[in-house]
Short mmCIF file of C-alpha atoms and ligand atoms in Angstrom, two decimals:
data_model
loop_
_atom_site.label_atom_id
_atom_site.label_comp_id
_atom_site.label_asym_id
_atom_site.label_seq_id
_atom_site.Cartn_x
_atom_site.Cartn_y
_atom_site.Cartn_z
CA MET A 652 1.90 3.63 -29.01
CA GLN A 653 2.41 1.31 -26.05
CA VAL A 654 1.43 2.38 -22.52
CA PRO A 655 2.21 -0.31 -19.96
CA LEU A 656 0.54 -0.11 -16.56
CA LEU A 657 4.02 0.22 -15.08
CA ASP A 658 7.51 0.17 -16.59
CA LEU A 659 10.16 -0.13 -13.87
CA ARG A 660 12.99 -0.21 -16.42
CA LEU A 661 12.73 3.55 -16.87
CA GLN A 662 13.22 4.20 -13.16
CA TYR A 663 16.12 1.75 -13.07
CA ALA A 664 17.81 3.49 -16.01
CA SER A 665 17.75 6.79 -14.08
CA ILE A 666 19.54 5.38 -11.00
CA ARG A 667 21.44 2.45 -12.49
CA GLU A 668 24.98 3.50 -11.53
CA ASP A 669 24.04 4.28 -7.92
CA VAL A 670 22.15 1.01 -7.55
CA LEU A 671 24.97 -1.06 -8.99
CA SER A 672 27.55 0.55 -6.73
CA ALA A 673 25.32 0.00 -3.66
CA LEU A 674 24.84 -3.65 -4.61
CA THR A 675 28.57 -4.03 -5.16
CA ARG A 676 29.21 -2.54 -1.71
CA VAL A 677 27.04 -5.25 -0.14
CA CYS A 678 28.68 -7.98 -2.25
CA GLU A 679 32.13 -6.84 -1.15
CA SER A 680 31.03 -6.86 2.51
CA GLN A 681 29.43 -10.33 2.19
CA GLN A 682 27.00 -9.29 4.94
CA PHE A 683 23.62 -10.20 3.53
CA ILE A 684 21.19 -10.35 6.45
CA MET A 685 20.40 -7.21 8.48
CA GLY A 686 23.60 -5.30 9.41
CA SER A 687 24.58 -1.70 8.73
CA GLU A 688 22.64 -1.29 5.45
CA VAL A 689 19.42 -2.17 7.25
CA ASP A 690 20.32 0.00 10.27
CA ARG A 691 20.98 2.97 8.00
CA LEU A 692 17.82 2.44 5.99
CA GLU A 693 15.82 2.47 9.22
CA SER A 694 17.44 5.73 10.41
CA GLU A 695 16.98 7.35 7.01
CA ILE A 696 13.28 6.42 6.91
CA GLU A 697 12.82 7.65 10.50
CA ALA A 698 14.28 11.00 9.42
CA THR A 699 12.31 11.16 6.15
CA LEU A 700 8.93 10.31 7.71
CA GLY A 701 9.65 11.96 11.05
CA VAL A 702 8.74 8.80 13.00
CA PRO A 703 10.54 7.69 16.18
CA HIS A 704 10.89 4.04 15.14
CA ALA A 705 11.14 2.40 11.70
CA ILE A 706 11.76 -1.35 11.75
CA ALA A 707 12.57 -3.02 8.45
CA VAL A 708 10.98 -6.42 7.85
CA SER A 709 10.67 -9.04 5.14
CA SER A 710 7.45 -7.84 3.43
CA GLY A 711 4.36 -5.73 3.88
CA THR A 712 2.46 -8.87 4.80
CA ASP A 713 4.97 -9.63 7.55
CA ALA A 714 4.78 -6.01 8.73
CA LEU A 715 1.05 -6.54 9.37
CA LEU A 716 1.61 -9.96 10.92
CA VAL A 717 4.37 -8.86 13.30
CA SER A 718 2.40 -5.74 14.30
CA LEU A 719 -0.57 -7.88 15.31
CA MET A 720 1.78 -10.25 17.16
CA ALA A 721 3.43 -7.32 18.97
CA LEU A 722 0.01 -6.07 20.12
CA GLY A 723 -0.73 -9.57 21.43
CA VAL A 724 -3.72 -10.10 19.14
CA GLY A 725 -4.79 -13.75 18.95
CA ALA A 726 -7.55 -16.30 19.34
CA GLY A 727 -10.86 -14.86 20.55
CA ASP A 728 -9.98 -11.34 19.39
CA GLU A 729 -11.66 -9.41 16.60
CA VAL A 730 -9.82 -7.09 14.23
CA ILE A 731 -11.79 -4.74 12.00
CA VAL A 732 -10.68 -4.37 8.38
CA PRO A 733 -12.25 -2.79 5.30
CA THR A 734 -13.64 -5.56 3.08
CA PHE A 735 -12.07 -3.92 0.01
CA SER A 736 -8.26 -4.27 0.07
CA PHE A 737 -5.40 -6.56 -0.89
CA PHE A 738 -5.71 -9.99 0.72
CA ALA A 739 -2.87 -9.51 3.23
CA THR A 740 -4.89 -6.98 5.26
CA ALA A 741 -7.35 -9.67 6.35
CA GLY A 742 -5.09 -12.68 5.84
CA SER A 743 -2.65 -11.51 8.50
CA VAL A 744 -5.50 -11.24 11.04
CA ALA A 745 -6.57 -14.82 10.35
CA ARG A 746 -2.95 -16.00 10.60
CA VAL A 747 -2.61 -14.83 14.22
CA GLY A 748 -5.79 -16.78 15.04
CA ALA A 749 -8.03 -13.72 15.41
CA THR A 750 -11.30 -13.07 13.56
CA PRO A 751 -11.31 -10.51 10.74
CA VAL A 752 -14.44 -8.37 10.96
CA PHE A 753 -15.37 -6.87 7.61
CA VAL A 754 -16.68 -3.33 7.27
CA ASP A 755 -17.85 -1.59 4.11
CA VAL A 756 -15.93 1.30 2.57
CA ASP A 757 -16.96 4.89 1.95
CA PRO A 758 -18.61 5.04 -1.51
CA ASP A 759 -16.51 8.01 -2.65
CA THR A 760 -13.03 7.33 -1.27
CA LEU A 761 -13.24 3.49 -1.03
CA LEU A 762 -11.57 3.80 2.41
CA LEU A 763 -12.77 2.33 5.72
CA ASP A 764 -16.00 4.15 6.63
CA PRO A 765 -15.78 5.63 10.17
CA ALA A 766 -19.56 5.47 10.77
CA ARG A 767 -19.66 1.79 9.85
CA LEU A 768 -16.55 1.16 11.96
CA ARG A 769 -18.35 2.57 14.99
CA THR A 770 -21.22 0.09 14.66
CA ALA A 771 -18.84 -2.87 14.13
CA MET A 772 -16.88 -2.26 17.35
CA THR A 773 -17.50 -4.85 20.11
CA PRO A 774 -15.86 -5.56 23.47
CA ARG A 775 -13.72 -8.14 21.62
CA THR A 776 -12.30 -5.62 19.11
CA ARG A 777 -8.53 -5.61 19.73
CA ALA A 778 -7.34 -3.60 16.71
CA VAL A 779 -8.56 -1.71 13.64
CA ILE A 780 -6.67 -1.80 10.34
CA PRO A 781 -7.58 1.08 8.02
CA VAL A 782 -6.00 0.78 4.56
CA HIS A 783 -4.63 3.85 2.81
CA LEU A 784 -5.87 2.40 -0.45
CA TYR A 785 -4.23 3.47 -3.72
CA GLY A 786 -2.10 6.03 -1.84
CA LEU A 787 -4.79 8.09 -0.07
CA CYS A 788 -4.82 8.17 3.73
CA ALA A 789 -7.95 7.01 5.50
CA ASP A 790 -9.93 9.61 7.50
CA ILE A 791 -7.77 9.13 10.58
CA ASP A 792 -9.40 11.58 13.00
CA ALA A 793 -12.88 10.16 12.42
CA LEU A 794 -11.53 6.59 12.61
CA ARG A 795 -9.73 7.34 15.86
CA ALA A 796 -12.91 8.77 17.36
CA ALA A 797 -14.88 5.70 16.26
CA ALA A 798 -12.23 3.28 17.53
CA GLY A 799 -12.14 4.74 21.05
CA GLY A 800 -8.83 3.68 22.57
CA VAL A 801 -8.45 0.53 20.43
CA PRO A 802 -5.07 0.43 18.64
CA ILE A 803 -5.05 1.43 14.97
CA ILE A 804 -2.65 -0.38 12.64
CA GLU A 805 -2.33 1.61 9.43
CA ASP A 806 -2.00 -0.54 6.34
CA ALA A 807 0.17 2.00 4.54
CA ALA A 808 1.54 -0.55 2.04
CA GLN A 809 0.43 1.67 -0.86
CA ALA A 810 0.93 5.05 0.76
CA ILE A 811 4.55 5.88 1.53
CA GLY A 812 4.85 9.67 1.40
CA ALA A 813 1.09 10.32 1.70
CA THR A 814 -0.05 12.73 4.42
CA CYS A 815 -3.18 13.51 6.42
CA GLY A 816 -3.47 16.76 8.36
CA GLY A 817 0.22 17.41 7.66
CA ARG A 818 1.31 14.12 9.24
CA PRO A 819 2.70 11.23 7.19
CA ALA A 820 1.14 7.82 6.70
CA GLY A 821 2.79 5.59 9.28
CA ALA A 822 2.59 8.29 11.98
CA LEU A 823 -1.21 8.44 12.14
CA GLY A 824 -2.01 5.29 14.11
CA THR A 825 -0.46 3.14 16.81
CA MET A 826 1.60 1.31 14.19
CA GLY A 827 2.15 1.71 10.45
CA CYS A 828 2.88 -1.05 7.95
CA PHE A 829 4.61 -0.48 4.61
CA SER A 830 5.46 -2.71 1.64
CA PHE A 831 8.54 -2.43 -0.54
CA PHE A 832 7.21 -4.86 -3.17
CA PRO A 833 8.96 -3.81 -6.41
CA THR A 834 5.88 -2.10 -7.90
CA LYS A 835 5.27 0.11 -4.86
CA ASN A 836 6.12 3.85 -4.91
CA LEU A 837 9.28 2.88 -3.03
CA GLY A 838 10.11 -0.59 -4.32
CA ALA A 839 12.95 -2.99 -3.58
CA PHE A 840 14.39 -5.60 -5.96
CA GLY A 841 12.39 -8.28 -4.19
CA ASP A 842 10.21 -8.43 -1.09
CA GLY A 843 10.56 -6.02 1.81
CA GLY A 844 8.50 -4.12 4.35
CA LEU A 845 8.59 -1.81 7.33
CA VAL A 846 6.82 -1.17 10.64
CA THR A 847 6.63 2.32 12.13
CA THR A 848 5.58 3.31 15.62
CA ALA A 849 6.09 6.04 18.20
CA ASP A 850 5.71 3.49 21.02
CA ASP A 851 9.11 2.42 22.41
CA GLN A 852 7.80 -0.84 23.86
CA LEU A 853 6.02 -1.91 20.69
CA ALA A 854 9.14 -1.06 18.68
CA ALA A 855 11.28 -3.21 20.96
CA LYS A 856 8.77 -6.06 20.66
CA VAL A 857 8.72 -5.88 16.84
CA ARG A 858 12.53 -5.93 16.79
CA LEU A 859 12.50 -8.99 19.03
CA LEU A 860 9.79 -10.83 17.09
CA ARG A 861 11.53 -10.06 13.78
CA ASN A 862 14.33 -12.43 14.73
CA HIS A 863 12.55 -15.35 16.43
CA GLY A 864 12.18 -13.46 19.72
CA ALA A 865 15.88 -13.98 20.45
CA HIS A 866 17.92 -11.73 22.75
CA PRO A 867 20.76 -12.40 23.10
CA LYS A 868 21.30 -14.92 20.32
CA TYR A 869 19.75 -18.35 21.08
CA VAL A 870 17.76 -17.11 24.10
CA HIS A 871 14.12 -16.84 23.00
CA HIS A 872 11.72 -14.64 24.99
CA GLU A 873 8.88 -14.89 22.49
CA VAL A 874 7.96 -17.13 19.58
CA GLY A 875 8.56 -14.75 16.69
CA GLY A 876 9.59 -15.50 13.14
CA ASN A 877 12.15 -14.76 10.48
CA PHE A 878 10.88 -11.34 9.43
CA ARG A 879 14.34 -9.94 8.60
CA LEU A 880 15.17 -7.73 5.62
CA ASP A 881 18.14 -8.51 3.34
CA ALA A 882 21.04 -6.06 3.14
CA LEU A 883 20.77 -6.11 -0.69
CA GLN A 884 17.17 -4.88 -0.50
CA ALA A 885 18.10 -2.23 2.07
CA ALA A 886 20.93 -1.00 -0.17
CA VAL A 887 18.56 -0.60 -3.14
CA LEU A 888 15.97 1.15 -0.98
CA ARG A 889 18.60 3.56 0.35
CA VAL A 890 19.42 4.62 -3.21
CA LYS A 891 15.75 5.11 -4.04
CA LEU A 892 14.57 6.85 -0.84
CA PRO A 893 16.01 10.31 -1.70
CA HIS A 894 14.06 10.21 -5.00
CA LEU A 895 10.73 9.28 -3.44
CA ALA A 896 9.36 12.81 -2.97
CA GLN A 897 10.13 13.69 -6.60
CA TRP A 898 8.61 10.45 -7.91
CA ASN A 899 5.48 11.02 -5.83
CA SER A 900 5.13 14.57 -7.14
CA GLN A 901 5.47 13.28 -10.71
CA ARG A 902 2.63 10.83 -9.98
CA ARG A 903 0.55 13.75 -8.65
CA ALA A 904 1.33 15.82 -11.75
CA ASN A 905 0.26 12.89 -13.94
CA ALA A 906 -3.01 12.65 -11.96
CA ASP A 907 -3.63 16.37 -12.60
CA ARG A 908 -2.94 15.86 -16.29
CA TYR A 909 -5.48 13.02 -16.48
CA ARG A 910 -8.06 15.31 -14.86
CA SER A 911 -7.42 18.03 -17.46
CA LEU A 912 -7.48 15.55 -20.34
CA PHE A 913 -10.74 13.93 -19.20
CA SER A 914 -12.28 17.41 -18.80
CA ALA A 915 -11.09 18.52 -22.22
CA ARG A 916 -12.76 15.45 -23.77
CA GLY A 917 -15.99 16.14 -21.87
CA LEU A 918 -15.78 12.80 -20.08
CA ARG A 919 -15.98 13.96 -16.46
CA GLN A 920 -19.71 13.05 -16.28
CA ARG A 921 -19.15 9.51 -17.53
CA ILE A 922 -16.14 8.49 -15.51
CA ARG A 923 -15.52 8.86 -11.77
CA LEU A 924 -12.00 10.06 -11.04
CA PRO A 925 -10.20 9.61 -7.71
CA ILE A 926 -10.90 12.32 -5.15
CA GLU A 927 -8.42 13.98 -2.82
CA PRO A 928 -10.23 15.26 0.30
CA SER A 929 -8.83 18.53 1.63
CA GLY A 930 -6.02 18.13 4.15
CA ARG A 931 -4.81 14.89 2.57
CA THR A 932 -1.99 14.38 0.04
CA HIS A 933 -2.62 11.47 -2.33
CA VAL A 934 0.51 9.75 -3.68
CA TYR A 935 -1.30 7.86 -6.44
CA HIS A 936 0.22 4.45 -6.02
CA GLN A 937 -2.67 3.70 -8.35
CA PHE A 938 -4.86 6.06 -10.36
CA VAL A 939 -8.15 4.23 -10.14
CA VAL A 940 -11.18 5.39 -12.10
CA ARG A 941 -14.70 3.99 -12.04
CA LEU A 942 -16.82 3.50 -15.09
CA PRO A 943 -19.74 1.44 -16.30
CA GLY A 944 -18.85 -1.32 -18.76
CA ARG A 945 -15.42 -1.58 -17.14
CA ASP A 946 -14.52 -4.95 -18.66
CA ARG A 947 -15.46 -3.85 -22.17
CA VAL A 948 -13.36 -0.69 -21.76
CA ARG A 949 -10.42 -2.74 -20.48
CA ALA A 950 -10.60 -5.03 -23.51
CA HIS A 951 -10.63 -1.99 -25.80
CA LEU A 952 -7.65 -0.46 -23.99
CA ALA A 953 -5.76 -3.74 -24.30
CA SER A 954 -6.36 -3.63 -28.06
CA ARG A 955 -4.80 -0.14 -28.03
CA ASP A 956 -1.76 -1.42 -26.07
CA VAL A 957 -2.79 0.30 -22.85
CA GLY A 958 -2.17 -1.73 -19.69
CA THR A 959 -4.77 -1.68 -16.91
CA GLU A 960 -5.56 -3.75 -13.83
CA VAL A 961 -8.44 -4.27 -11.41
CA TYR A 962 -7.62 -3.70 -7.73
CA TYR A 963 -9.56 -5.63 -6.41
CA PRO A 964 -12.11 -7.83 -8.16
CA VAL A 965 -13.14 -9.95 -5.11
CA PRO A 966 -13.77 -8.24 -1.73
CA PHE A 967 -12.95 -10.16 1.46
CA HIS A 968 -16.58 -11.05 2.24
CA ARG A 969 -16.71 -12.97 -1.05
CA GLN A 970 -13.41 -14.86 -0.60
CA PRO A 971 -13.84 -18.65 -0.32
CA CYS A 972 -11.39 -18.86 2.61
CA PHE A 973 -13.49 -16.38 4.63
CA ALA A 974 -16.93 -17.84 3.82
CA HIS A 975 -17.24 -19.28 7.33
CA LEU A 976 -16.76 -15.93 9.08
CA PRO A 977 -19.81 -14.34 10.72
CA THR A 978 -19.48 -11.00 8.93
CA ALA A 979 -18.96 -12.56 5.48
CA ALA A 980 -22.73 -12.93 5.13
CA GLY A 981 -23.31 -9.18 5.58
CA ALA A 982 -24.20 -6.59 2.95
CA PHE A 983 -21.31 -4.53 1.57
CA PRO A 984 -22.86 -2.60 -1.31
CA ASN A 985 -20.07 -0.05 -1.69
CA ALA A 986 -17.31 -2.65 -1.92
CA ASP A 987 -19.36 -4.78 -4.31
CA ALA A 988 -20.00 -1.77 -6.54
CA ALA A 989 -16.30 -0.88 -6.53
CA ALA A 990 -15.23 -4.43 -7.36
CA ALA A 991 -17.47 -4.23 -10.43
CA ASP A 992 -16.35 -0.88 -11.84
CA VAL A 993 -12.82 0.09 -10.70
CA VAL A 994 -9.90 0.09 -13.12
CA ALA A 995 -6.34 1.31 -12.59
CA LEU A 996 -4.76 3.36 -15.39
CA PRO A 997 -1.00 3.85 -15.91
CA ILE A 998 0.29 6.56 -13.50
CA PHE A 999 3.99 5.75 -12.98
CA PRO A 1000 6.31 8.79 -12.66
CA GLU A 1001 8.00 8.46 -16.07
CA LEU A 1002 4.70 8.33 -18.01
CA THR A 1003 4.73 10.92 -20.82
CA ALA A 1004 2.04 13.45 -21.76
CA ALA A 1005 1.67 11.71 -25.14
CA GLN A 1006 1.09 8.37 -23.45
CA GLN A 1007 -1.57 9.88 -21.18
CA GLU A 1008 -3.29 11.44 -24.20
CA HIS A 1009 -3.30 8.01 -25.84
CA VAL A 1010 -4.92 6.48 -22.73
CA VAL A 1011 -7.64 9.15 -22.57
CA ASN A 1012 -8.28 9.09 -26.34
CA SER A 1013 -8.59 5.31 -26.22
CA ILE A 1014 -11.14 5.53 -23.40
CA ALA A 1015 -13.03 8.25 -25.29
CA GLU A 1016 -13.30 5.97 -28.36
CA CYS A 1017 -15.13 3.51 -26.18
CA ILE A 1018 -17.38 5.56 -23.90
CA ALA A 1019 -17.89 9.01 -25.51
C1 PLP B 1145 -2.91 -2.77 0.93
C2 PLP B 1145 -1.80 -3.79 0.99
N1 PLP B 1145 -1.55 -4.41 2.16
C3 PLP B 1145 -0.56 -5.30 2.28
C4 PLP B 1145 0.25 -5.64 1.21
C5 PLP B 1145 1.29 -6.70 1.39
O1 PLP B 1145 2.56 -6.29 1.05
P1 PLP B 1145 3.65 -7.35 0.50
O2 PLP B 1145 3.25 -7.71 -0.89
O3 PLP B 1145 4.93 -6.59 0.58
O4 PLP B 1145 3.63 -8.52 1.41
C6 PLP B 1145 0.03 -5.01 -0.02
C7 PLP B 1145 0.88 -5.34 -1.18
O5 PLP B 1145 0.45 -5.50 -2.28
C8 PLP B 1145 -1.02 -4.08 -0.14
O6 PLP B 1145 -1.28 -3.46 -1.30
#
């Protein structure tokens, strides 16, 4: 039996006709950049998430970049990020000329640790970027308290549909940043992203910066960039958006099934499963377990045709491009431990019970 980490062809098969007719609609219109598809996508996401402003952009990376630009973050400023995330979280800070300040993660959730955030705050801290890693929201109330009044930019790239205290990711901080990379829970057919905010002025600034700071055309108030989303991507996302809640609940059901299967095999003592703190809804962009001998287990799973991946093997403080940064020399034991033992198992919505049994049986062969 084959169990890929992700098989997007199954999702496509379930919505093929709707996607093709949406793509045809855009082709017939010959309007490829921004336009009504993008406008409608933004309104539909505003309604779905219950956020006042949703601004579609070219990628999750650009969502982070333009958010920092809109807040006026630049040279001499510090921005606090967890050291354990995808590169874009810290890379975008460096790209605006600010200094990423690395903070260790909570050992159980692998999310930005509020107590450590508090001690990393300085008078130069201009923003904090918690990451809702793997689809679980960071502890927003504790982070807010630790951050004082400093703006919080949620890196919600992996967490569309997740909630904390009944509020959705993207509505928890000053700004929220999403990715529509094809493998995400809501994925386009190429790159795409989104910024959310309740702040009218920040929303207007992001809209301006998205298109080279121009308003009207050819009159430039700011130096922005080309952070626009294609109409073809918006059309695909509009087809997928109404299915998102169902797909996320299938991911959650698959997570529950893994828990039962690992319990039934008596493996709960040997393998750390993801936790879901009360009051938060995990959307399992990834189902990441932790186990000793991770690389040996991965090799065994590969031999059983089970796809896995490591998110992320090298924390920011160990990245060559950040070696010069003051905080790179610090101690980050929780991130280092995670980098050594995390592994993502297949969790996509269409995964079958038989496939999950094969994954768990294959792990049991190796660690029981
Ligand atoms: C946590 C996190 N932040 C930012 C990004 C960047 O998103 P994109 O790939 O759309 O630029 C990603 C995407 O992988 C991510 O996982």
